[in-house]
Amino acid sequence: MAVIRKLEIRNFRSIRQLDWWPTDGMNCLIGAGDAGKSSILDAIDFCLGARRSLTLSDSDFHNLEVENEISVTLVLGRLDESLRNYEAYGDFLSGLRSDGVVEEEPGHDLETVLRLNLTVSGDLEPRWRLLSKRAQDRGIDRGLNWGDRLTLSPTRLGDWAENNLAWRRGSVLNRLSEEKPDASKALSNAAREARKAFGAEAEKQLGGALTIVNKAARELGVPVGTAAKALLDTHSVSVSGGTIALHNDMGVPLRGLGIGSTRLLIAGLQREVAEKSSILLVDEVEHGLEPHRIMRLIGSLGAKTTPAPQQVFATSHSPVVLKELGHHQLFVVRKNVHGSHHPYAIPADTQGTLRAFPEAFLAPSVLLCEGPT
């Protein structure tokens, strides 16, 4: 399934400029608070997520400078057949060199890629489109097909995870099976039985009111048949995409689970559908989890599996997470002297220090002392 080869962000929240080439597997963003880690996850979600509209405000522009448009560009590689289809995307396919440079034309020894862009101007209207100079020269402008957007849309583990525990559009459960459950027949039959059962009780409870209604109807010539009855209104039964959801053996909805258990379950389900939807966003890996369950979640994300089963973008402030991950899976987010952001890879020779003093990699600065000091 497709992965993000390169991420470019311009003028989004605290990020004036960011260019990053993530790995195919675990990409855990660490560093001091307010460094822009969550904004990086949001930028990926906003650009790649299956949404027709996007609610942003002036505060989402870097330094409130609404005259400088927000731009997020993803270079997507490892494309499946539908994304390499020349009839649909032939004018937009590009080639990626081994050094990370994108060529306008696909070619020998180049990986075929697509460039997806999200732009938001001062009018706050989002625009999604594919980038290609040769398509621009020919006046061709288009985005991804909606079906491809649904397939590429990342799963996100945040505070709110109820959507993924029901068979809703875009949920991990919908991706888990080809079958689409239909509750309409069961609900219709249940509604009919409920109407019959309630009707008999209503005659006893609402008899006085029904007598008045029938008397008024007869006097006014309103056709209600032999007598009006109090029955359940079939239109009052609302059927939404979340009608069918996961429950435990006692019938209690699993959305009532704790945050940590919910995140563990969804991460495990996402692992099962990684071949269909291989990008996962995780806000604060440690959120709601004890240390031993943090380790279990990291294993479920595929961080210790080779080759990596899915591409994960995560944030963390936990020393436990740093101890469990390898140096190549961690990226420190900081602003450089030129005012640009860049997730810095941790050198291989610091792996021992990472295990011994993980807290040091989460601080904005480190003070080194020796001797009695």
Coordinates of N, CA and C in Angstrom, one line a residue, residues 1-2 45 57 59 62 66 110 147 172 184 210 223 230 234 239 241 263 292 350 361:
M1 N 0.8 -1.2 0.0 CA 0.0 0.0 0.0 C 0.9 1.2 0.0
A2 N 0.3 2.4 -0.4 CA 1.1 3.6 -0.6 C 1.7 4.1 0.8
D45 N -3.0 14.4 8.2 CA -4.4 14.0 8.2 C -5.2 14.9 7.3
S57 N -9.1 28.2 10.7 CA -9.3 29.6 11.1 C -8.0 30.4 10.8
S59 N -6.0 31.4 12.9 CA -4.9 31.0 13.8 C -4.1 29.8 13.3
H62 N 0.6 30.5 9.8 CA 1.8 30.8 10.6 C 1.9 32.3 10.9
V66 N -2.3 35.6 7.0 CA -3.3 34.9 6.1 C -3.0 35.2 4.6
L110 N 13.7 4.9 -11.4 CA 13.0 5.8 -10.6 C 11.7 5.2 -10.0
G147 N -12.8 7.2 -4.3 CA -12.5 5.9 -3.9 C -11.1 5.7 -3.4
V172 N -11.8 1.6 10.8 CA -11.0 0.4 10.6 C -11.8 -0.9 10.4
S184 N -31.0 -2.5 8.3 CA -32.3 -2.0 8.0 C -33.4 -3.0 8.2
L210 N -56.8 9.6 24.4 CA -57.3 9.1 23.1 C -58.8 9.3 23.0
P223 N -60.8 12.0 9.2 CA -60.8 10.6 9.1 C -59.6 9.9 9.9
A230 N -52.4 5.2 19.9 CA -51.1 5.7 20.2 C -50.1 4.6 19.9
T234 N -42.7 5.2 13.4 CA -41.6 4.5 12.7 C -40.5 5.5 12.3
V239 N -31.5 5.7 11.9 CA -30.5 4.7 11.5 C -29.3 5.5 10.9
G241 N -24.7 5.6 10.3 CA -23.6 4.7 9.9 C -23.1 3.9 11.1
R263 N -7.5 2.2 22.5 CA -6.4 2.4 21.5 C -5.6 1.1 21.2
H292 N 3.7 -1.2 30.9 CA 3.7 -2.6 30.2 C 2.8 -2.6 29.0
T350 N 24.4 6.9 19.4 CA 23.7 7.4 20.7 C 22.7 6.4 21.2
F361 N 16.5 13.3 25.8 CA 16.1 13.5 24.4 C 14.8 14.2 24.3

